[in-house]
CSV table of C-alpha atoms in Angstrom, one decimal:
chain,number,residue,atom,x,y,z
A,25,UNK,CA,45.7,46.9,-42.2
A,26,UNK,CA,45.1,47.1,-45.6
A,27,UNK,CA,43.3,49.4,-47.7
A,28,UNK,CA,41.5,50.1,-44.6
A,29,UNK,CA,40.4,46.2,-43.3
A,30,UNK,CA,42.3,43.6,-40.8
A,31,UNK,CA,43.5,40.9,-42.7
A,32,UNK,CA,45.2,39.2,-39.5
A,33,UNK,CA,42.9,38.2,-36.8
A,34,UNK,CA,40.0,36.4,-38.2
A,35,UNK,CA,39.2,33.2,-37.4
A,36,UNK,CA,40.3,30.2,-40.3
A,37,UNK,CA,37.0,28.4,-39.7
A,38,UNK,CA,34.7,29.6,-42.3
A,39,UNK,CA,37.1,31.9,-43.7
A,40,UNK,CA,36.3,32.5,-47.5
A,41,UNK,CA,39.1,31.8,-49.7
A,42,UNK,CA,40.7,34.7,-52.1
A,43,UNK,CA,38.3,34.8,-54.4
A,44,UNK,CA,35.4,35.2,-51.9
A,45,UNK,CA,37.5,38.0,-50.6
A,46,UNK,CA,38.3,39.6,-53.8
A,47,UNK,CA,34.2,39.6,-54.7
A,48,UNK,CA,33.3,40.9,-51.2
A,49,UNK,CA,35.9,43.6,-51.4
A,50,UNK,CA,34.4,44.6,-55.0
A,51,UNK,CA,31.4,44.9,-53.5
A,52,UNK,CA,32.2,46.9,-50.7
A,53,UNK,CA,34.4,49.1,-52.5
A,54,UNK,CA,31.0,50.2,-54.6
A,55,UNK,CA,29.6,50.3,-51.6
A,56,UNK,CA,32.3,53.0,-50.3
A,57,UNK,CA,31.9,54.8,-53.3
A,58,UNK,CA,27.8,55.0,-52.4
A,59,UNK,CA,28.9,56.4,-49.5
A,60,UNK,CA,32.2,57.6,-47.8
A,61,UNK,CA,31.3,55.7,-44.4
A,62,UNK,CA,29.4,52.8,-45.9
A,63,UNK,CA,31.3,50.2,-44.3
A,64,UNK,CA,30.4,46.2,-45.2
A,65,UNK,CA,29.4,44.2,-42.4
A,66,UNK,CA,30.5,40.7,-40.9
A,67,UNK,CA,27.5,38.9,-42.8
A,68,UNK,CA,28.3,40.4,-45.9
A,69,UNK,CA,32.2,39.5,-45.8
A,70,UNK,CA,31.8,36.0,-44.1
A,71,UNK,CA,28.3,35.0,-44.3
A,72,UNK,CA,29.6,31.2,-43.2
A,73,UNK,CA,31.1,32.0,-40.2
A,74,UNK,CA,28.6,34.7,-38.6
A,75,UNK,CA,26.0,31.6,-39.3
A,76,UNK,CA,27.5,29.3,-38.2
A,77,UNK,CA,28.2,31.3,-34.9
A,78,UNK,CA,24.4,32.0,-35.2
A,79,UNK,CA,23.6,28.4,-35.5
A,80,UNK,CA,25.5,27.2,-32.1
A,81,UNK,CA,24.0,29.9,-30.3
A,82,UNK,CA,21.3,28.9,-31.2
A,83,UNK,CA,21.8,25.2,-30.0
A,84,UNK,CA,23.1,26.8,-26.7
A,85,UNK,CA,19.7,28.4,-26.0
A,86,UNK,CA,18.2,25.2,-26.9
A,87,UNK,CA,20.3,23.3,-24.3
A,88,UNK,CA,20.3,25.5,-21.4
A,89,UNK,CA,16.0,25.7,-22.3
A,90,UNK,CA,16.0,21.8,-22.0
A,91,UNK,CA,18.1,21.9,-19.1
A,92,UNK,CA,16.1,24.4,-16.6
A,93,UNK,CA,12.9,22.2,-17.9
A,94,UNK,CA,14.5,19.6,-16.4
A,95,UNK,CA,15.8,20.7,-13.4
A,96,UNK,CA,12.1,22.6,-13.1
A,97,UNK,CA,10.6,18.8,-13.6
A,98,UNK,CA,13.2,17.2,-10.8
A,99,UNK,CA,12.0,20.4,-8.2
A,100,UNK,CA,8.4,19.3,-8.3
A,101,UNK,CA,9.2,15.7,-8.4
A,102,UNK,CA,11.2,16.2,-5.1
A,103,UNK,CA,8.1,18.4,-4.1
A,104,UNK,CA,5.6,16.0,-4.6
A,105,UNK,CA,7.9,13.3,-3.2
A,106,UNK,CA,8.2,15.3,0.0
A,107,UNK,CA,4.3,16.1,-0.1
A,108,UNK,CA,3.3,12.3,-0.9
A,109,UNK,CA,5.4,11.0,2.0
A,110,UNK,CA,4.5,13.5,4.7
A,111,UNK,CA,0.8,13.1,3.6
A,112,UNK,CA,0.7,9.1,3.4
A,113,UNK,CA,2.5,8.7,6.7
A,114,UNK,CA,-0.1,11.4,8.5
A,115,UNK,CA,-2.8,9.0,7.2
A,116,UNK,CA,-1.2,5.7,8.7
A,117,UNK,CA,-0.3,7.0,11.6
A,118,UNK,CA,-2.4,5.8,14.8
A,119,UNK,CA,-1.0,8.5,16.9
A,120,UNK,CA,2.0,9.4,18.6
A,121,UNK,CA,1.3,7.2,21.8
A,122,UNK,CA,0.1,3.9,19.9
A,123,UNK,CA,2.8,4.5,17.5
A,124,UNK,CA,5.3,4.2,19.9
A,125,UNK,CA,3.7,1.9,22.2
A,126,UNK,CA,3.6,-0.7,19.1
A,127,UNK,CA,7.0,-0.3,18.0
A,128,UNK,CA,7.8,-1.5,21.4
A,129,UNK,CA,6.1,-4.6,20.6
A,130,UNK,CA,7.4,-5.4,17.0
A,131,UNK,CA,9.9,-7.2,16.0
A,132,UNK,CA,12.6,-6.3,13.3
A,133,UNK,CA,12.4,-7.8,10.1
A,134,UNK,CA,15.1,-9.6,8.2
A,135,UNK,CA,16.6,-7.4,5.1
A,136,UNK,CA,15.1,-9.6,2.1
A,137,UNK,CA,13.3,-12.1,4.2
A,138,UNK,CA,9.8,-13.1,4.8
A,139,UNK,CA,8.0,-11.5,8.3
A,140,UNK,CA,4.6,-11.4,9.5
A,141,UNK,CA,2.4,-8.7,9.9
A,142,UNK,CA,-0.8,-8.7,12.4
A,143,UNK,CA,-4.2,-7.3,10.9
A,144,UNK,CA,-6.5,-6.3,13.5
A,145,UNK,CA,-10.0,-5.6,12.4
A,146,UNK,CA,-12.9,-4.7,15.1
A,147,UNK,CA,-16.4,-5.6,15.2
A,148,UNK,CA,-17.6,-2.9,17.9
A,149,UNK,CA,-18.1,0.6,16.8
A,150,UNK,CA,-18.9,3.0,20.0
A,151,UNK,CA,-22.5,4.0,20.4
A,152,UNK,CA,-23.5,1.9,18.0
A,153,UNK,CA,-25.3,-1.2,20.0
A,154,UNK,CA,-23.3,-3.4,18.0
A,155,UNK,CA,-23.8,-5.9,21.1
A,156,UNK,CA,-26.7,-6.7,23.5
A,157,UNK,CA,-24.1,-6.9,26.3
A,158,UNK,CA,-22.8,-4.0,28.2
A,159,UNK,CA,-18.9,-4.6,28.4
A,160,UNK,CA,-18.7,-5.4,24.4
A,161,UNK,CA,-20.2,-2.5,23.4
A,162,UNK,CA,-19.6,1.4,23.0
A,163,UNK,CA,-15.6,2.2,24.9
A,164,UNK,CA,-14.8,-1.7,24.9
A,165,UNK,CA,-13.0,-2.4,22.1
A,166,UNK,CA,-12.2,-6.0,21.0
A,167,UNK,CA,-10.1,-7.5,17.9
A,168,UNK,CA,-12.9,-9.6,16.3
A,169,UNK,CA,-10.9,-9.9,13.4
A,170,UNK,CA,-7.3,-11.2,14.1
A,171,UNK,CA,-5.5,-12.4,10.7
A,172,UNK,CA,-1.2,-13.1,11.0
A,173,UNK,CA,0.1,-12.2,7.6
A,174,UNK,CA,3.0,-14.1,6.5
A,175,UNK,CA,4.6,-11.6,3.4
A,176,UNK,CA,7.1,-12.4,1.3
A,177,UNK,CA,7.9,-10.1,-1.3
A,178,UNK,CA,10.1,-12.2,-3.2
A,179,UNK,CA,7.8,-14.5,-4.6
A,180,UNK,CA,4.6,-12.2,-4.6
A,181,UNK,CA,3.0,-14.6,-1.7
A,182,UNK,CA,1.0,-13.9,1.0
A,183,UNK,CA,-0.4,-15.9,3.7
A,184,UNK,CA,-3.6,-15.2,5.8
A,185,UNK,CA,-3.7,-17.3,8.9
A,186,UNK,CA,-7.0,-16.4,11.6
A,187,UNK,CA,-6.3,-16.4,14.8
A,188,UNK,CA,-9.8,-17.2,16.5
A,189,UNK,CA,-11.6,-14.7,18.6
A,190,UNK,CA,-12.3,-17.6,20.7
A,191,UNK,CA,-8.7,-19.0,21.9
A,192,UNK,CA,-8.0,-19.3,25.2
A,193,UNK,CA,-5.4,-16.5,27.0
A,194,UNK,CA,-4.4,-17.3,30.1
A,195,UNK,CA,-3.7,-13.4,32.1
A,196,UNK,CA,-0.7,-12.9,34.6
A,197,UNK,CA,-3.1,-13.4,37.2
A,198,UNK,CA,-4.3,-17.0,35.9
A,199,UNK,CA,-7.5,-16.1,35.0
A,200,UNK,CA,-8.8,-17.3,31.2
A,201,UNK,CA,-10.1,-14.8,28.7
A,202,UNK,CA,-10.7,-15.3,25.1
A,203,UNK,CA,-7.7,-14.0,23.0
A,204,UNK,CA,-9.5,-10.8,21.4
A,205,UNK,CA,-9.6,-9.5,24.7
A,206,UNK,CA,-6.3,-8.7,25.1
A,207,UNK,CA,-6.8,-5.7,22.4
A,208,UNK,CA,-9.6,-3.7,25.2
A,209,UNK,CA,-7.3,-4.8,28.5
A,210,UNK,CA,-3.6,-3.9,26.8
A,211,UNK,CA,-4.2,-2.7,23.5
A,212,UNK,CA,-2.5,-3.6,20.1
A,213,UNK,CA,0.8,-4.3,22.1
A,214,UNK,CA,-1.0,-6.6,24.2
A,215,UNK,CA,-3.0,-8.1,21.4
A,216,UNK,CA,0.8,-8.5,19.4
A,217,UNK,CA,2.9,-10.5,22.4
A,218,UNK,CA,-0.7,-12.3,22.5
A,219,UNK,CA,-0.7,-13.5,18.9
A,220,UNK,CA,3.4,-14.0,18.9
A,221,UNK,CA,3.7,-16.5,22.1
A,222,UNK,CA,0.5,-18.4,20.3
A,223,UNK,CA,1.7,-19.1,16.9
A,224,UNK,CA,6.0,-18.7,17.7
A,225,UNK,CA,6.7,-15.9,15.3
A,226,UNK,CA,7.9,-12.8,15.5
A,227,UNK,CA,5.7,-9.7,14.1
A,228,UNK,CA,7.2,-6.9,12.2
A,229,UNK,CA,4.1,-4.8,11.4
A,230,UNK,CA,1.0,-4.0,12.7
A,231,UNK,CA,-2.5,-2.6,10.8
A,232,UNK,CA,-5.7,-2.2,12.5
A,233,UNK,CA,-9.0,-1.3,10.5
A,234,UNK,CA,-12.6,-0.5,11.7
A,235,UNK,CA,-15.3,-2.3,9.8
A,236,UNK,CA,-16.8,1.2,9.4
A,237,UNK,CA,-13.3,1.9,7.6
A,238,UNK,CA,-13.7,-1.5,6.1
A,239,UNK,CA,-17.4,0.1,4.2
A,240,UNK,CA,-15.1,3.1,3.3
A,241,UNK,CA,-12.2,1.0,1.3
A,242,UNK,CA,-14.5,-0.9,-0.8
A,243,UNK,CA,-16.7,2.2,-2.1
A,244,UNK,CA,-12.9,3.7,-2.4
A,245,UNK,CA,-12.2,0.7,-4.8
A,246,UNK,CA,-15.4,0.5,-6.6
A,247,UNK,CA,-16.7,-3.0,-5.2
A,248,UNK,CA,-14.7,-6.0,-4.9
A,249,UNK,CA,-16.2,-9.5,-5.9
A,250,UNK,CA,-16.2,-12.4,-3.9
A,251,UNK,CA,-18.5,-15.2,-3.7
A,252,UNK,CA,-21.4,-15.4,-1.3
A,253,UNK,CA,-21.9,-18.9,-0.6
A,254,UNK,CA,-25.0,-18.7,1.2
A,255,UNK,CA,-28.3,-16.3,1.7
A,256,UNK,CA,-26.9,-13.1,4.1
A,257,UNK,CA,-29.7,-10.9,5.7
A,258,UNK,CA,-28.3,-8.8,8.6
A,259,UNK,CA,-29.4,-5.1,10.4
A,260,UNK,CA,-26.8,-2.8,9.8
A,261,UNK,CA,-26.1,-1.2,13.0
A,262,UNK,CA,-25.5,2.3,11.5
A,263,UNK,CA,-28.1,2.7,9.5
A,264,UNK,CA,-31.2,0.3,10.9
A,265,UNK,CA,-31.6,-0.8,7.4
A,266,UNK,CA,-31.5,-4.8,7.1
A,267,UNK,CA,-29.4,-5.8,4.3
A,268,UNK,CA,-30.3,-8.9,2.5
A,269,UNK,CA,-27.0,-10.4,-0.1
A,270,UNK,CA,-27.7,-13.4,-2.4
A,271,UNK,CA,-25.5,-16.0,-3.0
A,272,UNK,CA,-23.5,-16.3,-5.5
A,273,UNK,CA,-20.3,-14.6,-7.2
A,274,UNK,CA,-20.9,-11.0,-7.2
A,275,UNK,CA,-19.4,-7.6,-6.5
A,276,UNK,CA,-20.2,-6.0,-3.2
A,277,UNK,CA,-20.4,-2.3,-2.3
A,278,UNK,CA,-19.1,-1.0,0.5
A,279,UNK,CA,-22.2,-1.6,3.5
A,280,UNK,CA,-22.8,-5.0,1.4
A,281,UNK,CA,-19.1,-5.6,2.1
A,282,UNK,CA,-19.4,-5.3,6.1
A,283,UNK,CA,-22.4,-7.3,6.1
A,284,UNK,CA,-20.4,-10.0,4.5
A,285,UNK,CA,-17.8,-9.8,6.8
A,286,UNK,CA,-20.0,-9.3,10.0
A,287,UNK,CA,-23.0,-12.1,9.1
A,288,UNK,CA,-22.6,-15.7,11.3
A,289,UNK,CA,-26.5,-16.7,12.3
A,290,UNK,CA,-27.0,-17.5,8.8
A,291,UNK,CA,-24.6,-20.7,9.4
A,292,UNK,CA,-26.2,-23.9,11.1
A,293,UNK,CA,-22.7,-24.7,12.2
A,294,UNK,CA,-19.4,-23.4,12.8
A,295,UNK,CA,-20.3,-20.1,12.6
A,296,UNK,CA,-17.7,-18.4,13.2
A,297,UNK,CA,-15.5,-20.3,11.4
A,298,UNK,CA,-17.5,-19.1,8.1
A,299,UNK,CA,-17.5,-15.6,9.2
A,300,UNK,CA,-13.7,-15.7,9.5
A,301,UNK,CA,-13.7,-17.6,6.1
A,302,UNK,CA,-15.6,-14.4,4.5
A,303,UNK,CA,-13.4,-11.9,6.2
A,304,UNK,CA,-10.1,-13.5,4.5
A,305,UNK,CA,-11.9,-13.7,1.4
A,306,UNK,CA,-13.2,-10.3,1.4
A,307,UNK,CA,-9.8,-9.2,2.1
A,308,UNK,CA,-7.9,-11.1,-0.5
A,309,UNK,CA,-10.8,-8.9,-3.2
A,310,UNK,CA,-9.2,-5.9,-1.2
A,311,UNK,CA,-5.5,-6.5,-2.3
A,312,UNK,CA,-6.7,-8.0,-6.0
A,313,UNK,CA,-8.5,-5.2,-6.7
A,314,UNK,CA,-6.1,-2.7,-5.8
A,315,UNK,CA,-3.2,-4.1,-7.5
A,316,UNK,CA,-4.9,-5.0,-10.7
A,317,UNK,CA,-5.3,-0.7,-10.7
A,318,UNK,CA,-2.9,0.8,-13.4
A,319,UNK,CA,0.7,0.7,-11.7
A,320,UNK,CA,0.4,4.8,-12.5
A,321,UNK,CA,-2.0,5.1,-10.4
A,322,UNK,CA,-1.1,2.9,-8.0
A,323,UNK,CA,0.4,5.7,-5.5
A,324,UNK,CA,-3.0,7.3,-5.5
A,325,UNK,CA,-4.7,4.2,-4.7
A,326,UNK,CA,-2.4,3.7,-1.9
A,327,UNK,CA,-3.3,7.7,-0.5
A,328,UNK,CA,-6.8,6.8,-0.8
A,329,UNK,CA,-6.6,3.6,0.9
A,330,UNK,CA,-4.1,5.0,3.8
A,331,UNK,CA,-6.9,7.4,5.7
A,332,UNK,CA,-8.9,4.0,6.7
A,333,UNK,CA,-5.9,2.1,8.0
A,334,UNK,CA,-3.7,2.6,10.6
A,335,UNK,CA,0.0,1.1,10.9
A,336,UNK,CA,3.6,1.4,12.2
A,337,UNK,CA,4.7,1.1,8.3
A,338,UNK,CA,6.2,4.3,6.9
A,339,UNK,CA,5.9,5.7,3.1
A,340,UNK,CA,9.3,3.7,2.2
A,341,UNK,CA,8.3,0.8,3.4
A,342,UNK,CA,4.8,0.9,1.8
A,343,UNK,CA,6.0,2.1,-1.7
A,344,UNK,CA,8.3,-1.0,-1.3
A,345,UNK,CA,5.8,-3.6,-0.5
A,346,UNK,CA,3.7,-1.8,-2.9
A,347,UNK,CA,6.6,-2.1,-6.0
A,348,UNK,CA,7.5,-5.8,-5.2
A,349,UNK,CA,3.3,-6.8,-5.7
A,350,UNK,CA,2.9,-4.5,-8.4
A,351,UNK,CA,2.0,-5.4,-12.1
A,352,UNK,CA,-1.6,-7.3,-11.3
A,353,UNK,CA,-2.9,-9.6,-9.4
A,354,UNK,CA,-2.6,-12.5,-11.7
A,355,UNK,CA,1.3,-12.6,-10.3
A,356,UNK,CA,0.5,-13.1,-6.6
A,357,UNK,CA,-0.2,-16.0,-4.5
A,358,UNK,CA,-2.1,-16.2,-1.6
A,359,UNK,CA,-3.1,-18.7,1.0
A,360,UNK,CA,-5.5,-18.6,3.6
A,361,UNK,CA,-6.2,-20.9,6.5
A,362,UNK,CA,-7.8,-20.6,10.0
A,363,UNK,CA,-5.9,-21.7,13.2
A,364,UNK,CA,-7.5,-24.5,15.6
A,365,UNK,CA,-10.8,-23.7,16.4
A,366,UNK,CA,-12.8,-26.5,17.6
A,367,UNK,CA,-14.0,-25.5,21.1
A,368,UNK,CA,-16.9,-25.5,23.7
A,369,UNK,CA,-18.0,-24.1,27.0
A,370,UNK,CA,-15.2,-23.8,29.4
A,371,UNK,CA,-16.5,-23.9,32.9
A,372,UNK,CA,-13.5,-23.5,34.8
A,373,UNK,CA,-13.4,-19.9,32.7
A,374,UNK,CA,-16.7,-18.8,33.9
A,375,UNK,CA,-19.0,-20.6,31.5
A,376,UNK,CA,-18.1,-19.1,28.4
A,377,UNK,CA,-17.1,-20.6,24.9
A,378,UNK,CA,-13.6,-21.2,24.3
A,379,UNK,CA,-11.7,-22.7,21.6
A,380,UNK,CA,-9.6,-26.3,23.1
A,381,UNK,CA,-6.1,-25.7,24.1
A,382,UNK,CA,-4.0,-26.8,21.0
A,383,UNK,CA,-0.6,-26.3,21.0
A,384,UNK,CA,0.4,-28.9,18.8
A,385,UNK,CA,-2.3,-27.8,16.1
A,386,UNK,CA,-0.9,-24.8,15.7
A,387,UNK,CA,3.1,-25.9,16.1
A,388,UNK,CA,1.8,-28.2,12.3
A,389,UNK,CA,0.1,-25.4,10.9
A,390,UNK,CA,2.7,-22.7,11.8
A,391,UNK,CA,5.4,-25.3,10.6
A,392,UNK,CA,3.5,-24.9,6.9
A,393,UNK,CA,3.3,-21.3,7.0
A,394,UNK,CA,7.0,-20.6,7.8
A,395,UNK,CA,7.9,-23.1,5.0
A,396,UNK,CA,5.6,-20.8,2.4
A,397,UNK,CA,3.7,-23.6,1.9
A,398,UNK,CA,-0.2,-24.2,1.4
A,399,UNK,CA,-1.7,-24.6,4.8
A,400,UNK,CA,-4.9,-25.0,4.2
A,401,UNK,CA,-5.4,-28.6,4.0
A,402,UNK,CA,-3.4,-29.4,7.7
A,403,UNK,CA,-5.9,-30.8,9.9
A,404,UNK,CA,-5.4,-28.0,13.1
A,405,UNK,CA,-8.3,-29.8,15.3
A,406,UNK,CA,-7.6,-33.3,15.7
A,407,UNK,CA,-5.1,-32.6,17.7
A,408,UNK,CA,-7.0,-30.6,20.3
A,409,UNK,CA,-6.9,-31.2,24.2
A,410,UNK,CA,-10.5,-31.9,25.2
A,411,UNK,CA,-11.2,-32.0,29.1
């Protein structure tokens, strides 16, 4: 001690020197003289040091502050994550029962490789007379809409192939059925061995969608635009109302949508064939239109989406496929073809119309699509097998 203050025991850093000292201890000397117990304090003798001290303290709050923001901001981003996925997967899920009955039926994808994915979409909707004829109407559900998907992410393609309603399927029991019957005797697993012995691929995934669902995803989007090539007038069978669409390119609402994808009688020929042609188109507006959404919102649009589809694919999987197409349609590539469907009345089947049998029409389409080529131009009827 001296004359009453440590000298040993302070810190060096920010120390004054000796004539600091010497000015401070003037100082508080007058200061004692004030008052017997005035004593000086830490600021007063090293101002540098105690603000210094204040000064990383200060930058200590600061950090721990910025820290717990963080860690708050990672908590509800984990939150959300586990929210988003438990609510997206409750939305694509087809139930328990079909869930695991079509995983049965699926093939495993290659890690990094191409795979197919079968699109089911139906025409009936129950009670509402969407058919004159008993059996296709209200329980009886048929696949109307059957499109194999080749994806591969890689390269931002896609390839739509129909499978015709109107293919032959021969039943264990020999009997012949057209191929969209397999979904109302066996279901999608049925419907999915159907579609793979026809073309000779394996399928990964599966998606159904009603074409009341199909009305509910376009209003979701907004409209989509296609191009109508011809006058469409149809009844909607919901409503009663009779829907008349102009040709031309144009952007559809959701019931115009439907009508689009549902109207054949309008077509002299091939009717189906241009119905089919619609549905692919219509769907290829679907995907445009939702990617060309900002990739922000992109997760949103995918919720929205989710509650009219149903599918094996889990959140993972569809936040994948969803990144690797991402950033606009302009960057993806899509092709779209029909498989063989010349046809005519098939007798030995009970009178009703059936597509040829054409295995080697579909071995040179199928040959295309696997190669991620354009199939579109391959001639898939002149090879047919007319009786």
């Amino acid at each position: 001690m001296q004359n009453g203050y440590p000298v040993q025991g302070y810190p060096t850093q920010g120390a004054p020197d000796s004539t600091q000292r010497a000015q401070r201890y003037r100082g508080a000397s007058q200061a004692q003289n004030l008052g017997a117990h005035a004593r000086p304090t830490a600021q007063e003798l090293y101002p540098n040091y105690v603000n210094n001290r204040k000064k990383k303290s200060r930058v200590k709050r600061i950090l721990c502050g910025v820290l717990a923001a963080v860690l708050a901001l990672v908590l509800v981003g984990v939150g959300y994550g586990i929210w988003y996925t438990i609510t997206l997967n409750n939305a694509l899920s087809m139930g328990a029962e079909q869930n695991a009955a079509v995983h049965e039926a699926l093939v495993a994808s290659e890690a990094g490789q191409p795979f197919y994915m079968l699109v089911l979409g139906s025409d009936s909707r129950e009670g509402s007379g969407t058919s004159d004829k008993e059996y296709e109407s209200g329980d009886q559900q048929r696949s109307d809409v059957m499109i194999l998907v080749r994806v591969d992410p890689s390269v931002r393609e896609l390839t739509m192939v129909t499978i015709p309603r109107d293919t032959p399927l021969t039943l264990d029991d020999g009997s012949v059925v057209k191929i969209n019957e397999a979904y109302n005797i066996g279901g999608a697993p049925m419907t999915i061995k159907a579609v793979s012995e026809l073309t000779g691929v394996p399928i990964s995934h599966y998606a159904e969608i009603h074409f009341s669902e199909l009305e509910e995803i376009v209003d979701k989007l907004g409209g989509v635009t296609v191009n109508v090539d011809t006058e469409l007038s149809y009844q909607d069978a919901l409503t009663g109302e009779t829907i008349t669409i102009e040709p031309g390119e144009q952007t559809l609402d959701g019931q115009q949508a439907q009508i689009f994808a549902r109207a054949r009688h309008e077509y002299a020929t091939d009717q189906d064939m241009h119905r089919q042609n619609n549905v692919r188109e219509l769907a290829e507006a679907i995907l445009k239109k939702a990617l060309d959404a900002p990739l922000f919102d992109l997760p949103n649009v995918v919720l929205s989406l989710a509650s009219c589809v149903g599918t094996d694919m889990q959140t993972p999987e569809i936040i994948s496929l969803a990144s690797a197409f991402a950033g606009g349609s302009g960057k993806m590539t899509v092709y779209s073809c029909s498989g063989p469907s010349a046809g005519d009345i098939n007798e030995a089947a009970g009178g009703i119309w059936l597509c040829y049998e054409n295995p080697e029409g579909w071995a040179n389409l199928m040959e295309v699509v696997k190669s991620g080529a354009d199939p579109s131009d391959v001639d898939v009827n002149s090879t047919a097998i007319i009786p």
